[in-house]
mmCIF file of C-alpha atoms in Angstrom:
data_model
loop_
_atom_site.group_PDB
_atom_site.id
_atom_site.type_symbol
_atom_site.label_atom_id
_atom_site.label_comp_id
_atom_site.label_asym_id
_atom_site.label_seq_id
_atom_site.Cartn_x
_atom_site.Cartn_y
_atom_site.Cartn_z
ATOM 1 C CA UNK A 8 18.047 72.658 6.915
ATOM 2 C CA UNK A 9 18.016 69.525 5.573
ATOM 3 C CA UNK A 10 19.146 65.794 7.545
ATOM 4 C CA UNK A 11 22.646 66.360 5.186
ATOM 5 C CA UNK A 12 23.670 69.454 6.395
ATOM 6 C CA UNK A 13 22.576 68.765 9.975
ATOM 7 C CA UNK A 14 24.622 66.047 10.089
ATOM 8 C CA UNK A 15 27.612 67.732 8.810
ATOM 9 C CA UNK A 16 29.276 65.541 5.502
ATOM 10 C CA UNK A 17 28.369 63.043 2.554
ATOM 11 C CA UNK A 18 29.267 60.393 3.121
ATOM 12 C CA UNK A 19 31.342 59.587 -0.856
ATOM 13 C CA UNK A 20 30.350 56.403 -2.856
ATOM 14 C CA UNK A 21 33.123 54.920 -3.316
ATOM 15 C CA UNK A 22 33.654 51.257 -5.140
ATOM 16 C CA UNK A 23 35.122 49.718 -1.623
ATOM 17 C CA UNK A 24 31.829 51.042 -0.101
ATOM 18 C CA UNK A 25 29.028 48.874 -2.460
ATOM 19 C CA UNK A 26 30.924 46.309 -2.085
ATOM 20 C CA UNK A 27 30.825 46.191 1.654
ATOM 21 C CA UNK A 28 27.160 47.441 1.540
ATOM 22 C CA UNK A 29 26.001 44.734 -1.195
ATOM 23 C CA UNK A 30 28.188 41.985 1.093
ATOM 24 C CA UNK A 31 26.233 43.094 4.184
ATOM 25 C CA UNK A 32 23.089 42.749 1.735
ATOM 26 C CA UNK A 33 23.733 39.756 0.609
ATOM 27 C CA UNK A 34 25.462 37.963 4.358
ATOM 28 C CA UNK A 35 22.609 38.608 6.767
ATOM 29 C CA UNK A 36 19.317 36.638 5.337
ATOM 30 C CA UNK A 37 22.629 33.804 4.483
ATOM 31 C CA UNK A 38 23.865 34.196 7.913
ATOM 32 C CA UNK A 39 19.338 34.358 9.329
ATOM 33 C CA UNK A 40 19.300 31.293 7.640
ATOM 34 C CA UNK A 41 22.253 29.054 9.060
ATOM 35 C CA UNK A 42 21.013 29.682 12.202
ATOM 36 C CA UNK A 43 17.136 28.470 11.599
ATOM 37 C CA UNK A 44 18.823 24.976 9.880
ATOM 38 C CA UNK A 45 20.660 25.154 12.741
ATOM 39 C CA UNK A 46 17.927 25.328 14.738
ATOM 40 C CA UNK A 47 15.592 22.949 13.002
ATOM 41 C CA UNK A 48 18.133 20.433 13.213
ATOM 42 C CA UNK A 49 19.059 20.354 16.744
ATOM 43 C CA UNK A 50 14.769 19.700 16.858
ATOM 44 C CA UNK A 51 14.108 17.574 13.963
ATOM 45 C CA UNK A 52 10.816 15.073 14.986
ATOM 46 C CA UNK A 53 11.935 11.869 16.460
ATOM 47 C CA UNK A 54 9.972 8.342 16.002
ATOM 48 C CA UNK A 55 10.364 5.681 18.717
ATOM 49 C CA UNK A 56 10.861 1.904 17.742
ATOM 50 C CA UNK A 57 9.642 -0.226 20.332
ATOM 51 C CA UNK A 58 8.441 -4.310 19.890
ATOM 52 C CA UNK A 59 9.659 -7.788 20.936
ATOM 53 C CA UNK A 60 12.956 -9.082 20.490
ATOM 54 C CA UNK A 61 13.662 -11.108 17.257
ATOM 55 C CA UNK A 62 10.670 -8.566 15.287
ATOM 56 C CA UNK A 63 13.133 -7.632 13.120
ATOM 57 C CA UNK A 64 13.702 -3.378 14.425
ATOM 58 C CA UNK A 65 17.995 -3.331 14.291
ATOM 59 C CA UNK A 66 17.545 -4.222 10.782
ATOM 60 C CA UNK A 67 15.123 -2.375 10.006
ATOM 61 C CA UNK A 68 16.942 0.348 11.824
ATOM 62 C CA UNK A 69 20.001 -0.264 9.932
ATOM 63 C CA UNK A 70 16.953 -0.071 6.457
ATOM 64 C CA UNK A 71 15.719 3.084 7.111
ATOM 65 C CA UNK A 72 19.380 4.778 8.152
ATOM 66 C CA UNK A 73 21.789 3.336 5.508
ATOM 67 C CA UNK A 74 18.853 2.541 2.675
ATOM 68 C CA UNK A 75 20.156 -1.267 2.643
ATOM 69 C CA UNK A 76 20.478 -4.049 5.113
ATOM 70 C CA UNK A 77 23.026 -5.988 7.135
ATOM 71 C CA UNK A 78 23.860 -8.082 9.884
ATOM 72 C CA UNK A 79 22.660 -7.356 13.105
ATOM 73 C CA UNK A 80 22.911 -8.276 16.625
ATOM 74 C CA UNK A 81 20.021 -7.952 19.692
ATOM 75 C CA UNK A 82 20.139 -4.290 20.831
ATOM 76 C CA UNK A 83 20.695 -3.950 25.096
ATOM 77 C CA UNK A 84 20.622 -0.709 25.018
ATOM 78 C CA UNK A 85 18.764 2.240 22.923
ATOM 79 C CA UNK A 86 20.602 4.113 19.859
ATOM 80 C CA UNK A 87 18.848 6.746 17.976
ATOM 81 C CA UNK A 88 20.030 7.226 14.025
ATOM 82 C CA UNK A 89 19.019 10.054 11.647
ATOM 83 C CA UNK A 90 17.277 8.748 7.957
ATOM 84 C CA UNK A 91 15.731 11.210 5.059
ATOM 85 C CA UNK A 92 13.405 9.741 3.645
ATOM 86 C CA UNK A 93 13.189 8.657 0.166
ATOM 87 C CA UNK A 94 12.728 11.012 -2.568
ATOM 88 C CA UNK A 95 9.150 10.574 -3.549
ATOM 89 C CA UNK A 96 7.758 9.736 -0.308
ATOM 90 C CA UNK A 97 5.528 12.636 0.637
ATOM 91 C CA UNK A 98 5.398 14.603 3.228
ATOM 92 C CA UNK A 99 2.172 16.160 5.005
ATOM 93 C CA UNK A 100 3.935 19.018 6.323
ATOM 94 C CA UNK A 101 5.379 19.681 3.437
ATOM 95 C CA UNK A 102 2.139 19.361 0.434
ATOM 96 C CA UNK A 103 1.455 22.740 0.716
ATOM 97 C CA UNK A 104 5.515 24.145 0.992
ATOM 98 C CA UNK A 105 7.339 25.137 -2.728
ATOM 99 C CA UNK A 106 10.062 21.576 -3.860
ATOM 100 C CA UNK A 107 12.909 25.727 -3.748
ATOM 101 C CA UNK A 108 11.225 26.641 -0.362
ATOM 102 C CA UNK A 109 15.092 26.265 1.553
ATOM 103 C CA UNK A 110 13.463 24.986 4.523
ATOM 104 C CA UNK A 111 11.735 21.896 2.268
ATOM 105 C CA UNK A 112 14.748 19.194 2.576
ATOM 106 C CA UNK A 113 15.044 19.959 5.884
ATOM 107 C CA UNK A 114 11.215 18.748 6.619
ATOM 108 C CA UNK A 115 12.167 15.201 5.063
ATOM 109 C CA UNK A 116 15.200 14.512 7.397
ATOM 110 C CA UNK A 117 13.742 12.892 11.180
ATOM 111 C CA UNK A 118 15.303 10.546 14.223
ATOM 112 C CA UNK A 119 14.756 7.375 14.670
ATOM 113 C CA UNK A 120 15.050 5.913 18.251
ATOM 114 C CA UNK A 121 15.893 2.628 18.648
ATOM 115 C CA UNK A 122 15.058 0.635 22.328
ATOM 116 C CA UNK A 123 15.432 -2.903 22.807
ATOM 117 C CA UNK A 124 13.048 -5.541 23.157
ATOM 118 C CA UNK A 125 13.926 -7.986 26.055
ATOM 119 C CA UNK A 126 11.593 -7.604 29.304
ATOM 120 C CA UNK A 127 14.113 -6.047 31.449
ATOM 121 C CA UNK A 128 15.025 -3.260 29.086
ATOM 122 C CA UNK A 129 11.691 -1.900 27.522
ATOM 123 C CA UNK A 130 12.155 0.184 30.247
ATOM 124 C CA UNK A 131 13.481 2.521 27.946
ATOM 125 C CA UNK A 132 10.896 2.754 25.905
ATOM 126 C CA UNK A 133 8.745 3.663 28.330
ATOM 127 C CA UNK A 134 11.465 6.496 29.683
ATOM 128 C CA UNK A 135 11.212 7.710 25.687
ATOM 129 C CA UNK A 136 7.367 7.571 25.607
ATOM 130 C CA UNK A 137 7.368 10.024 28.938
ATOM 131 C CA UNK A 138 10.158 12.042 28.163
ATOM 132 C CA UNK A 139 10.451 12.661 24.523
ATOM 133 C CA UNK A 140 9.663 16.380 23.712
ATOM 134 C CA UNK A 141 9.505 15.513 19.475
ATOM 135 C CA UNK A 142 8.007 12.244 19.528
ATOM 136 C CA UNK A 143 6.031 11.477 16.398
ATOM 137 C CA UNK A 144 5.332 8.753 16.549
ATOM 138 C CA UNK A 145 5.877 4.753 17.780
ATOM 139 C CA UNK A 146 6.437 2.375 15.358
ATOM 140 C CA UNK A 147 6.022 -1.018 16.687
ATOM 141 C CA UNK A 148 7.415 -3.835 14.497
ATOM 142 C CA UNK A 149 6.325 -7.341 15.498
ATOM 143 C CA UNK A 150 7.208 -10.587 13.477
ATOM 144 C CA UNK A 151 3.853 -11.905 11.334
ATOM 145 C CA UNK A 152 5.355 -15.401 11.286
ATOM 146 C CA UNK A 153 5.385 -15.845 14.686
ATOM 147 C CA UNK A 154 1.938 -14.333 15.566
ATOM 148 C CA UNK A 155 0.318 -17.570 13.042
ATOM 149 C CA UNK A 156 0.011 -20.283 14.980
ATOM 150 C CA UNK A 157 -3.075 -21.462 17.271
ATOM 151 C CA UNK A 158 -2.101 -19.720 21.181
ATOM 152 C CA UNK A 159 1.531 -18.526 19.533
ATOM 153 C CA UNK A 160 4.014 -17.686 22.495
ATOM 154 C CA UNK A 161 4.685 -14.934 20.293
ATOM 155 C CA UNK A 162 1.424 -13.460 19.852
ATOM 156 C CA UNK A 163 0.945 -13.268 23.568
ATOM 157 C CA UNK A 164 4.278 -12.202 24.143
ATOM 158 C CA UNK A 165 3.729 -9.107 21.694
ATOM 159 C CA UNK A 166 0.364 -8.269 22.989
ATOM 160 C CA UNK A 167 1.999 -7.614 26.228
ATOM 161 C CA UNK A 168 4.028 -5.608 25.502
ATOM 162 C CA UNK A 169 1.939 -3.209 22.790
ATOM 163 C CA UNK A 170 -0.480 -3.138 25.937
ATOM 164 C CA UNK A 171 2.154 -1.779 28.256
ATOM 165 C CA UNK A 172 3.037 1.142 25.479
ATOM 166 C CA UNK A 173 -0.500 1.963 24.799
ATOM 167 C CA UNK A 174 -1.533 2.473 28.029
ATOM 168 C CA UNK A 175 1.942 4.450 28.860
ATOM 169 C CA UNK A 176 0.297 6.782 25.700
ATOM 170 C CA UNK A 177 -2.939 7.027 27.469
ATOM 171 C CA UNK A 178 -1.872 7.544 30.995
ATOM 172 C CA UNK A 179 0.244 10.747 28.778
ATOM 173 C CA UNK A 180 -3.219 11.612 27.320
ATOM 174 C CA UNK A 181 -5.425 11.623 30.124
ATOM 175 C CA UNK A 182 -2.031 13.731 32.572
ATOM 176 C CA UNK A 183 -2.927 16.844 30.816
ATOM 177 C CA UNK A 184 -2.999 19.574 33.285
ATOM 178 C CA UNK A 185 -4.611 21.783 30.460
ATOM 179 C CA UNK A 186 -8.075 21.281 28.846
ATOM 180 C CA UNK A 187 -6.757 21.045 26.006
ATOM 181 C CA UNK A 188 -7.234 18.191 23.360
ATOM 182 C CA UNK A 189 -3.778 15.498 24.014
ATOM 183 C CA UNK A 190 -1.576 15.500 21.233
ATOM 184 C CA UNK A 191 -2.150 12.910 18.302
ATOM 185 C CA UNK A 192 0.378 10.364 18.780
ATOM 186 C CA UNK A 193 0.713 7.814 15.468
ATOM 187 C CA UNK A 194 1.375 4.636 16.251
ATOM 188 C CA UNK A 195 2.217 2.298 13.001
ATOM 189 C CA UNK A 196 2.153 -1.515 13.852
ATOM 190 C CA UNK A 197 4.765 -2.897 10.990
ATOM 191 C CA UNK A 198 3.872 -6.228 10.280
ATOM 192 C CA UNK A 199 7.356 -8.093 9.478
ATOM 193 C CA UNK A 200 8.281 -10.531 7.796
ATOM 194 C CA UNK A 201 4.886 -10.577 5.303
ATOM 195 C CA UNK A 202 7.287 -12.763 2.350
ATOM 196 C CA UNK A 203 7.681 -15.669 4.022
ATOM 197 C CA UNK A 204 4.901 -18.676 4.176
ATOM 198 C CA UNK A 205 3.055 -18.687 7.197
ATOM 199 C CA UNK A 206 3.035 -14.862 7.584
ATOM 200 C CA UNK A 207 -0.205 -13.548 8.498
ATOM 201 C CA UNK A 208 -1.654 -10.521 6.546
ATOM 202 C CA UNK A 209 -1.636 -7.596 8.297
ATOM 203 C CA UNK A 210 -5.820 -7.002 8.500
ATOM 204 C CA UNK A 211 -5.664 -10.491 10.485
ATOM 205 C CA UNK A 212 -1.987 -9.385 13.048
ATOM 206 C CA UNK A 213 -4.613 -6.774 13.702
ATOM 207 C CA UNK A 214 -7.316 -8.679 14.819
ATOM 208 C CA UNK A 215 -4.906 -11.487 16.193
ATOM 209 C CA UNK A 216 -3.249 -9.212 18.931
ATOM 210 C CA UNK A 217 -7.061 -7.254 19.631
ATOM 211 C CA UNK A 218 -7.538 -10.163 20.482
ATOM 212 C CA UNK A 219 -4.787 -11.570 22.595
ATOM 213 C CA UNK A 220 -5.384 -7.509 24.722
ATOM 214 C CA UNK A 221 -8.973 -8.877 25.413
ATOM 215 C CA UNK A 222 -7.401 -11.833 27.134
ATOM 216 C CA UNK A 223 -5.220 -9.689 28.805
ATOM 217 C CA UNK A 224 -7.485 -6.927 29.664
ATOM 218 C CA UNK A 225 -10.049 -10.431 30.848
ATOM 219 C CA UNK A 226 -7.296 -11.343 32.574
ATOM 220 C CA UNK A 227 -6.438 -8.400 34.819
ATOM 221 C CA UNK A 228 -10.057 -7.744 35.639
ATOM 222 C CA UNK A 229 -10.639 -11.422 37.043
ATOM 223 C CA UNK A 230 -6.964 -10.891 39.504
ATOM 224 C CA UNK A 231 -8.348 -7.386 41.043
ATOM 225 C CA UNK A 232 -11.889 -9.305 41.396
ATOM 226 C CA UNK A 233 -9.786 -12.958 43.091
ATOM 227 C CA UNK A 234 -8.180 -10.329 45.068
ATOM 228 C CA UNK A 235 -11.412 -8.418 46.529
ATOM 229 C CA UNK A 236 -10.347 -5.354 44.066
ATOM 230 C CA UNK A 237 -12.897 -4.196 41.597
ATOM 231 C CA UNK A 238 -16.140 -6.012 43.262
ATOM 232 C CA UNK A 239 -17.991 -3.908 40.658
ATOM 233 C CA UNK A 240 -15.947 -2.540 38.173
ATOM 234 C CA UNK A 241 -13.042 -3.771 35.986
ATOM 235 C CA UNK A 242 -11.466 -0.555 36.320
ATOM 236 C CA UNK A 243 -11.883 0.337 40.413
ATOM 237 C CA UNK A 244 -8.617 -0.657 40.940
ATOM 238 C CA UNK A 245 -8.444 2.946 39.228
ATOM 239 C CA UNK A 246 -9.233 4.047 35.293
ATOM 240 C CA UNK A 247 -5.946 4.737 34.620
ATOM 241 C CA UNK A 248 -4.806 1.548 34.521
ATOM 242 C CA UNK A 249 -7.255 -0.383 32.174
ATOM 243 C CA UNK A 250 -6.534 0.124 28.380
ATOM 244 C CA UNK A 251 -9.611 1.252 26.545
ATOM 245 C CA UNK A 252 -12.964 1.119 26.751
ATOM 246 C CA UNK A 253 -14.154 0.866 30.233
ATOM 247 C CA UNK A 254 -15.544 -2.867 31.057
ATOM 248 C CA UNK A 255 -15.278 -6.549 30.215
ATOM 249 C CA UNK A 256 -16.050 -6.183 26.406
ATOM 250 C CA UNK A 257 -13.904 -7.212 23.755
ATOM 251 C CA UNK A 258 -10.920 -4.609 22.676
ATOM 252 C CA UNK A 259 -10.447 -2.728 19.854
ATOM 253 C CA UNK A 260 -7.327 0.198 19.060
ATOM 254 C CA UNK A 261 -10.332 1.949 17.427
ATOM 255 C CA UNK A 262 -11.069 2.333 21.240
ATOM 256 C CA UNK A 263 -8.312 4.783 21.852
ATOM 257 C CA UNK A 264 -9.115 7.600 19.515
ATOM 258 C CA UNK A 265 -10.848 8.773 22.138
ATOM 259 C CA UNK A 266 -7.153 9.615 23.619
ATOM 260 C CA UNK A 267 -6.526 10.752 20.412
ATOM 261 C CA UNK A 268 -3.928 7.653 19.444
ATOM 262 C CA UNK A 269 -3.747 6.609 15.799
ATOM 263 C CA UNK A 270 -3.878 3.240 15.436
ATOM 264 C CA UNK A 271 -2.586 1.789 11.475
ATOM 265 C CA UNK A 272 -1.388 -1.914 10.997
ATOM 266 C CA UNK A 273 0.610 -2.125 7.646
ATOM 267 C CA UNK A 274 2.775 -5.024 6.335
ATOM 268 C CA UNK A 275 6.191 -5.407 4.850
ATOM 269 C CA UNK A 276 9.279 -7.182 5.649
ATOM 270 C CA UNK A 277 12.500 -5.862 6.186
ATOM 271 C CA UNK A 278 15.001 -8.074 4.125
ATOM 272 C CA UNK A 279 13.634 -11.499 1.844
ATOM 273 C CA UNK A 280 14.406 -13.522 -1.807
ATOM 274 C CA UNK A 281 13.178 -10.160 -4.040
ATOM 275 C CA UNK A 282 14.393 -7.559 -1.577
ATOM 276 C CA UNK A 283 13.319 -5.638 0.980
ATOM 277 C CA UNK A 284 9.160 -3.650 0.550
ATOM 278 C CA UNK A 285 8.883 -0.890 3.742
ATOM 279 C CA UNK A 286 7.018 1.697 0.996
ATOM 280 C CA UNK A 287 3.824 1.523 3.280
ATOM 281 C CA UNK A 288 6.261 1.802 6.144
ATOM 282 C CA UNK A 289 7.191 4.981 4.618
ATOM 283 C CA UNK A 290 4.401 6.589 3.466
ATOM 284 C CA UNK A 291 3.316 6.733 6.244
ATOM 285 C CA UNK A 292 6.011 8.023 8.292
ATOM 286 C CA UNK A 293 5.938 10.848 5.923
ATOM 287 C CA UNK A 294 1.639 11.181 6.474
ATOM 288 C CA UNK A 295 2.905 12.222 10.596
ATOM 289 C CA UNK A 296 5.538 14.257 9.049
#
């Protein structure tokens, strides 16, 4: 007995039935795509923006969001904006993806979270490092012109803040309760205001900050020794409170690769007589998405 006879009926292929069938075939994939798209939009990759006050963070956020700068004021609270990579900026996750893929444009969007640089408000950045579920990288903005003077207070303050950020990332990596290697956390030190004559080039910004962090580590070690702690090792109070390799030698950002923290220093300028130049920073962002 055939299936048609068993069911006892044969549906008549009317124009309305054909139309309904076509609509279902077309609409179901579209509905699934919208659901996936909305879920993706809710989990956009996040870039955390940090750095001392006056380095140009808020102006950079405006430029990243709107493609142009405008008058800004010192941030007192963190705020998040959605930005899109420039069309010609390559994205690491899209290198094997066709431009016709409907999710291709979604991967070009990201969230930028700006945090205050004032000393009393830096806990916002620390909280974001600890709690953000979709943190893809950190941009630490420094005023390259403010680091150029010998024994610069700006260099010392920038290095202290950067030390705390990197130490927080190191603790995040070492506190993992699994045997898996910690998730890689790229850090960009954005040397801003390179259009100014007194600004240090990116390689000197790197060496200056490494030197200042070395001084800070030596000072912390001396403080422990003076207090009777750490008579044998500078990390006797706990390795988690010591940034980089244990010991009294010079600090270098390469030491953090052991904790899957990749630090890069790139120059640029948010404003200037000839306009902004942040292409290297955009390229870095694209390389981690």
